[in-house]
Short mmCIF file of N, CA and C in Angstrom, two decimals:
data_model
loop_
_atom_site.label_atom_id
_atom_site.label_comp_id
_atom_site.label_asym_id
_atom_site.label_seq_id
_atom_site.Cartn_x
_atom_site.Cartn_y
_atom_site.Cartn_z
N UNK S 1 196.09 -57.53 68.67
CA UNK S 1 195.73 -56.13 68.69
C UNK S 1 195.94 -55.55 67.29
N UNK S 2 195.09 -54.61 66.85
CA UNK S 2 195.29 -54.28 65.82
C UNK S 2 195.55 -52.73 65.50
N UNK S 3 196.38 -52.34 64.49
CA UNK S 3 196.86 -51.01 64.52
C UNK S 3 196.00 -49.80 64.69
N UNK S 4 194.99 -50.02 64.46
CA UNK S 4 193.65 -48.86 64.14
C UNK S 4 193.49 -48.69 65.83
N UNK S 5 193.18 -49.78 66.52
CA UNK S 5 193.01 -49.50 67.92
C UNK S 5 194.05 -48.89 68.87
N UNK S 6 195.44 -48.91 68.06
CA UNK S 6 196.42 -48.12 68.86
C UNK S 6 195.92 -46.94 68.90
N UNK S 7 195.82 -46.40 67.60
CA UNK S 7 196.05 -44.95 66.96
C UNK S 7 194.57 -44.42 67.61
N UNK S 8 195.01 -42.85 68.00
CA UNK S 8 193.75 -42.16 68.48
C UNK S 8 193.73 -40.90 67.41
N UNK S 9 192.66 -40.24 67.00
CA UNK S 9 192.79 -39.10 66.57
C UNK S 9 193.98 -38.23 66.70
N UNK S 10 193.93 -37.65 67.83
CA UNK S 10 194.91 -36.76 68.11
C UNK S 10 196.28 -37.12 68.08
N UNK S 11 196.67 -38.59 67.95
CA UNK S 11 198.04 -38.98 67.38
C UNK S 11 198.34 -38.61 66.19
N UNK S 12 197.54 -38.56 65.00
CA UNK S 12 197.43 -39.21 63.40
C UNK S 12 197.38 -37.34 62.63
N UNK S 13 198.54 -37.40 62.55
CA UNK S 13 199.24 -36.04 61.83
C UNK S 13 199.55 -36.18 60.24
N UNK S 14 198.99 -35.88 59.36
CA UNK S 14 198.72 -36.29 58.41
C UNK S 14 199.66 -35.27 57.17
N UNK S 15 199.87 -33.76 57.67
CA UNK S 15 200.48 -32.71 57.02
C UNK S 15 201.80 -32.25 58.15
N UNK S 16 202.62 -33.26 58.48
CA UNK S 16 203.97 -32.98 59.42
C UNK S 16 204.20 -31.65 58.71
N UNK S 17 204.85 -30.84 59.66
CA UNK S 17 205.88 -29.55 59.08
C UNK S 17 207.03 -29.50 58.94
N UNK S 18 207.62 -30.89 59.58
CA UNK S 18 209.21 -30.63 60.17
C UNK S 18 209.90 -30.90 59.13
N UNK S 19 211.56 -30.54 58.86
CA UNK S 19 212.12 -30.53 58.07
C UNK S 19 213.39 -31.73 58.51
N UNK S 20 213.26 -31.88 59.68
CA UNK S 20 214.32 -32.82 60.27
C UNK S 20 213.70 -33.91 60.97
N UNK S 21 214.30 -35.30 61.58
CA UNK S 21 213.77 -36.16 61.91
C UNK S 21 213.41 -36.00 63.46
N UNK S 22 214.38 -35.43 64.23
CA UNK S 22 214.22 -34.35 65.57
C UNK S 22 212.71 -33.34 65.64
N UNK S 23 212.55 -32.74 64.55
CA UNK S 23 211.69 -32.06 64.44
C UNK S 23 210.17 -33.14 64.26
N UNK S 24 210.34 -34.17 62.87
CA UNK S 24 209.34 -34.45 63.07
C UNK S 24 209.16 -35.36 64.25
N UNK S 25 210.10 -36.07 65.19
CA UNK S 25 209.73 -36.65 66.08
C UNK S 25 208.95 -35.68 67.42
N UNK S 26 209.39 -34.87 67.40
CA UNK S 26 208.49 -33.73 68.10
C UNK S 26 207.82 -33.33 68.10
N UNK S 27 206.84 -33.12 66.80
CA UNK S 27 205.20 -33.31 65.99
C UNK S 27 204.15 -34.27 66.97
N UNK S 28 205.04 -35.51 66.33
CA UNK S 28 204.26 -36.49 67.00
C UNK S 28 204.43 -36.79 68.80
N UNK S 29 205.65 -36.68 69.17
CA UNK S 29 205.88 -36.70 70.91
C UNK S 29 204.59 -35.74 71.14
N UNK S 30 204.42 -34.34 70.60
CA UNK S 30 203.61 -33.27 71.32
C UNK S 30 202.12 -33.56 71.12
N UNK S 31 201.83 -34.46 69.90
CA UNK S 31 200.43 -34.84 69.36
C UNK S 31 199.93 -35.55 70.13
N UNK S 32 200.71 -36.51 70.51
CA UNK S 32 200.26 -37.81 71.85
C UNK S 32 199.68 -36.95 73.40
N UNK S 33 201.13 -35.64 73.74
CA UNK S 33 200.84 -35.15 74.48
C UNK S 33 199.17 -34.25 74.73
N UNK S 34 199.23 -33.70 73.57
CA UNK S 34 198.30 -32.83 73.62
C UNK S 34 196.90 -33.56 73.48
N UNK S 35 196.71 -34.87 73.13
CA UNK S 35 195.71 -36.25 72.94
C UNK S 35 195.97 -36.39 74.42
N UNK S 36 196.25 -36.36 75.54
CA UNK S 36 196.33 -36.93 76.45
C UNK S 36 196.87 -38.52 76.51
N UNK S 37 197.02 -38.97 75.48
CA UNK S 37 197.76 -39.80 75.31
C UNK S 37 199.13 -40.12 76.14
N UNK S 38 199.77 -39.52 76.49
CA UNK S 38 200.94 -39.45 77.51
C UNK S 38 201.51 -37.98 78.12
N UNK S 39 201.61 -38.39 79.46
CA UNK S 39 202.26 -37.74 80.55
C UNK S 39 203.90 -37.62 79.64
N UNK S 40 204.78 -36.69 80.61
CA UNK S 40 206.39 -36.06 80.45
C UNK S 40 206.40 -36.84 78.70
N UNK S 41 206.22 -35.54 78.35
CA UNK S 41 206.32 -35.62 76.50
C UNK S 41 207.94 -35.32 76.55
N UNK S 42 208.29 -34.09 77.04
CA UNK S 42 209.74 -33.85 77.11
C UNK S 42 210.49 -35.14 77.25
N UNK S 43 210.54 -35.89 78.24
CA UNK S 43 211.32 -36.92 78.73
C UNK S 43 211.19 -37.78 77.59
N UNK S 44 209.88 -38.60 77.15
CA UNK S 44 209.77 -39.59 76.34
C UNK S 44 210.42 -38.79 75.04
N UNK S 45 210.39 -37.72 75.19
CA UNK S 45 210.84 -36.96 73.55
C UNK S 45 212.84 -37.51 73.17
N UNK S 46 212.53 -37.21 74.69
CA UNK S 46 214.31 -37.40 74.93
C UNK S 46 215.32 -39.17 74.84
N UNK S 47 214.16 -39.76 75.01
CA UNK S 47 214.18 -41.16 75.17
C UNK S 47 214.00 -41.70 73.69
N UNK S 48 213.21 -40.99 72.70
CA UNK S 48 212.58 -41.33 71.31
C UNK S 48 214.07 -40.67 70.81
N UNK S 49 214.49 -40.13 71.19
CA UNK S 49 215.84 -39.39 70.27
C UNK S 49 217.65 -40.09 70.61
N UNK S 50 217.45 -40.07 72.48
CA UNK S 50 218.25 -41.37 72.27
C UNK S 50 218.63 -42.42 71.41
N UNK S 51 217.25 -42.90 71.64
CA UNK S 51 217.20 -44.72 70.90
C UNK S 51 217.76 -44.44 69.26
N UNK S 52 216.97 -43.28 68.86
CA UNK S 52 217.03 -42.83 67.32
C UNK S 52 219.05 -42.66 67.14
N UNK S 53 219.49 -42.03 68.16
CA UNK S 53 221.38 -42.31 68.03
C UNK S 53 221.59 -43.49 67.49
N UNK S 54 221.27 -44.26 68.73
CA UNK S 54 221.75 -46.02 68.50
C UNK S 54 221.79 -46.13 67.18
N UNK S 55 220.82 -46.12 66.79
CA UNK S 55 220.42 -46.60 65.27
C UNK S 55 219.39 -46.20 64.78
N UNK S 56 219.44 -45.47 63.17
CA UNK S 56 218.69 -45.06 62.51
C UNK S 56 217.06 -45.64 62.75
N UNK S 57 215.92 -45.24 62.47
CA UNK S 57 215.04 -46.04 62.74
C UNK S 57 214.09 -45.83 61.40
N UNK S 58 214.75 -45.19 59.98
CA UNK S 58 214.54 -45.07 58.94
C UNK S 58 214.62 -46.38 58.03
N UNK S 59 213.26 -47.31 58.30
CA UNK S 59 213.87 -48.52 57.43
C UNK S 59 214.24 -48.07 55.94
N UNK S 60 213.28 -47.92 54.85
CA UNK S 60 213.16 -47.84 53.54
C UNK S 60 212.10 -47.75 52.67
N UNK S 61 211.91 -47.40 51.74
CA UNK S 61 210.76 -47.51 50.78
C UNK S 61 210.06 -46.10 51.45
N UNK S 62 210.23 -45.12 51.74
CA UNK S 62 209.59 -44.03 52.97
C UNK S 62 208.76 -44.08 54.34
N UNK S 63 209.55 -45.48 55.14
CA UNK S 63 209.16 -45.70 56.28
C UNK S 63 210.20 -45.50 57.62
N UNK S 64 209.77 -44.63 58.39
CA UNK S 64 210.37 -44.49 59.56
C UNK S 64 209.76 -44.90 60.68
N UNK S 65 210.35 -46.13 61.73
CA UNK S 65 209.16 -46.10 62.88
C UNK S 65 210.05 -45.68 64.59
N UNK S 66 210.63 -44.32 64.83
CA UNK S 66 211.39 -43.95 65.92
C UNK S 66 210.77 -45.09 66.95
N UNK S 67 211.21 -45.02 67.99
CA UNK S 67 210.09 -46.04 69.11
C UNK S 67 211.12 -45.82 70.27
N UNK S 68 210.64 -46.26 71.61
CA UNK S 68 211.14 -46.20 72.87
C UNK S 68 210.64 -47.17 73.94
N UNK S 69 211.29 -47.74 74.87
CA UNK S 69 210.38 -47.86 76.10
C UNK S 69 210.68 -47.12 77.04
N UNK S 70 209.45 -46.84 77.82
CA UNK S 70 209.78 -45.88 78.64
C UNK S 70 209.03 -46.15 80.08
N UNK S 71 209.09 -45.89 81.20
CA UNK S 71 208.52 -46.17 81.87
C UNK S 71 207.20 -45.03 82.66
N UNK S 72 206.73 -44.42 81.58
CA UNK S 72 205.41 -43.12 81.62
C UNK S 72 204.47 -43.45 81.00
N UNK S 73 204.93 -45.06 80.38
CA UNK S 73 203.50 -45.63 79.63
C UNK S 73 203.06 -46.84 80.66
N UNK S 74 201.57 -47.02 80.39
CA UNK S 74 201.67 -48.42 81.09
C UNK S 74 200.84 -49.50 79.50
N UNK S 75 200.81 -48.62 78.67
CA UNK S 75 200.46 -49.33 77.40
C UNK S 75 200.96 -48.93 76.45
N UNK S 76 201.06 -49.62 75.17
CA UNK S 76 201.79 -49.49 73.58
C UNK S 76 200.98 -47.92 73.23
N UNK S 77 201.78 -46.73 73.28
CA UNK S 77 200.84 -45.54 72.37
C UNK S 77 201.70 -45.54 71.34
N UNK S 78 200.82 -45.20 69.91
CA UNK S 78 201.14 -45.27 68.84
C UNK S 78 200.87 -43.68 68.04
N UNK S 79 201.41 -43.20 67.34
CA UNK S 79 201.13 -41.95 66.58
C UNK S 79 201.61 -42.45 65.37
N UNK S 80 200.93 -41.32 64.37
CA UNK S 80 201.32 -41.63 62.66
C UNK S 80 201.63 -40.29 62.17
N UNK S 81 202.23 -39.95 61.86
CA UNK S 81 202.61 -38.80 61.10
C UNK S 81 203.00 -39.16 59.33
N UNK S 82 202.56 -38.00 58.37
CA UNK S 82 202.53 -38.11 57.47
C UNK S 82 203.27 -37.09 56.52
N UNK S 83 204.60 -36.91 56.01
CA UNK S 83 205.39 -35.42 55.44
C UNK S 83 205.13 -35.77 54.06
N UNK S 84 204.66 -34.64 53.43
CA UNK S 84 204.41 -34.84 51.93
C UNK S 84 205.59 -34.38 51.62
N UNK S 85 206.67 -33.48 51.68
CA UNK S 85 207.90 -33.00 51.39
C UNK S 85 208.90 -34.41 51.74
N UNK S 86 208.83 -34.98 52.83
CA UNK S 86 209.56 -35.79 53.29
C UNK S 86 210.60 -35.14 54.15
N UNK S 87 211.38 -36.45 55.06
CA UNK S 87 212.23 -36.28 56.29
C UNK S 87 212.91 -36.59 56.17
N UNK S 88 214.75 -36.44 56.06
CA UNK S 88 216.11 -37.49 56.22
C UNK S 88 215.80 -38.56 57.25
N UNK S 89 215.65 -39.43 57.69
CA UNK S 89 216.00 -40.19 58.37
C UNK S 89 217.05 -41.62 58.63
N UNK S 90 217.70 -41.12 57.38
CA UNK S 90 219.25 -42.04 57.56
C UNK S 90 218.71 -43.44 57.29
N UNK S 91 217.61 -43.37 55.99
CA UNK S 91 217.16 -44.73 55.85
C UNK S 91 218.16 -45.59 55.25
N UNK S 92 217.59 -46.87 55.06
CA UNK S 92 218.80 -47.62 54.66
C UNK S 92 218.50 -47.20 53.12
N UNK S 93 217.73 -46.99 52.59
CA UNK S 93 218.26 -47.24 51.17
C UNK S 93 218.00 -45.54 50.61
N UNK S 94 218.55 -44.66 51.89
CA UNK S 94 219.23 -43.24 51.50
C UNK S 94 217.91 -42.14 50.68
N UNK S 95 216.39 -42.60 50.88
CA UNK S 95 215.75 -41.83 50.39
C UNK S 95 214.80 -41.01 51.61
N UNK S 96 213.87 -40.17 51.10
CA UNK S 96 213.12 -39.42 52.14
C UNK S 96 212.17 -40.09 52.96
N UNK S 97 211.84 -40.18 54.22
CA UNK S 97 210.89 -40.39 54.80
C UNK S 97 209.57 -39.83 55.05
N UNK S 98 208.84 -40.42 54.55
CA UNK S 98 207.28 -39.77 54.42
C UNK S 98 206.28 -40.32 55.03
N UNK S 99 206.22 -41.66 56.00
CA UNK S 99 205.22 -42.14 56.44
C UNK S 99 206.00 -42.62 58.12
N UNK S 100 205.69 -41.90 58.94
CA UNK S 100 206.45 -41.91 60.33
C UNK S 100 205.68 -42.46 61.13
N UNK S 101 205.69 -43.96 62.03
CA UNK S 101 205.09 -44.40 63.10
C UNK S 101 206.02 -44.22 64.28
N UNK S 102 205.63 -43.48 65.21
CA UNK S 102 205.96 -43.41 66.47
C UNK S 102 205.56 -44.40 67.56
N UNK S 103 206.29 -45.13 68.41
CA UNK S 103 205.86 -46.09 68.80
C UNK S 103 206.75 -45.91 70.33
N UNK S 104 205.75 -46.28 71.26
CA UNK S 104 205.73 -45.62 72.80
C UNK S 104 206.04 -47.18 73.52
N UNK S 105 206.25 -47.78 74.23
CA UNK S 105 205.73 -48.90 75.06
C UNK S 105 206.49 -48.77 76.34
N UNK S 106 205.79 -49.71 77.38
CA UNK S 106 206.09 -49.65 78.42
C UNK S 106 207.56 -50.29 78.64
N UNK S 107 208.66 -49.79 79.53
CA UNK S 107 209.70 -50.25 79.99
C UNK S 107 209.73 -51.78 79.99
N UNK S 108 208.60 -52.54 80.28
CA UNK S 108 208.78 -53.96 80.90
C UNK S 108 208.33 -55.13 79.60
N UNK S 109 207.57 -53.95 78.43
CA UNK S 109 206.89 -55.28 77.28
C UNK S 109 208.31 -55.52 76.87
N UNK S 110 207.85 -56.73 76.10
CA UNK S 110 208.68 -57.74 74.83
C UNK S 110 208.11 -57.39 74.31
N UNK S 111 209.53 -57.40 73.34
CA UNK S 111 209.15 -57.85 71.42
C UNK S 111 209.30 -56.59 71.21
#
């Protein structure tokens, strides 16, 4: 599968507003929503922010990819968000995050 076929229009946020990683994960949770892309945005919002506790999901170089499984998907939804200011996201190598993949999958996939 290839990444282009995840991504739908209405995922692919290109001018984020948010100033926090909470915030911009909520950009994209509501972008999917409002794409019809996924049912209970709240819940999965809540589930994308969980996981984000565990552990940072800010790799480096200005890549963040939050992600969840959840059981409101029955397929991989994907969103892209894009902050020209940039986002903290507690990357490892302590710089801004500017290129955010949100990543949805069902409770039951691997990998």
């Amino acid at each position: 599968m290839k990444l282009a076929e995840l991504l739908s229009r209405g995922g692919v946020c290109l001018s984020l507003k948010a100033n926090t990683k909470e915030d911009a994960i909520r950009e994209l949770v509501d972008a999917l929503g409002g794409a019809g892309k996924i049912a209970e945005a709240e819940r999965i919002y809540k589930e994308v922010l969980e996981r984000e506790r565990l552990l940072s999901t800010g790799i480096s170089h200005g890549l963040a990819i939050p992600h969840a499984k959840v059981d409101a998907v029955d397929e991989i939804v994907l969103a892209y968000g894009y902050s020209a200011k940039g986002v903290d996201f507690k990357a490892l190598d302590k710089n801004m995050t500017r290129c955010i993949f949100l990543i949805i999958t069902p409770i039951d996939s691997h990998g």
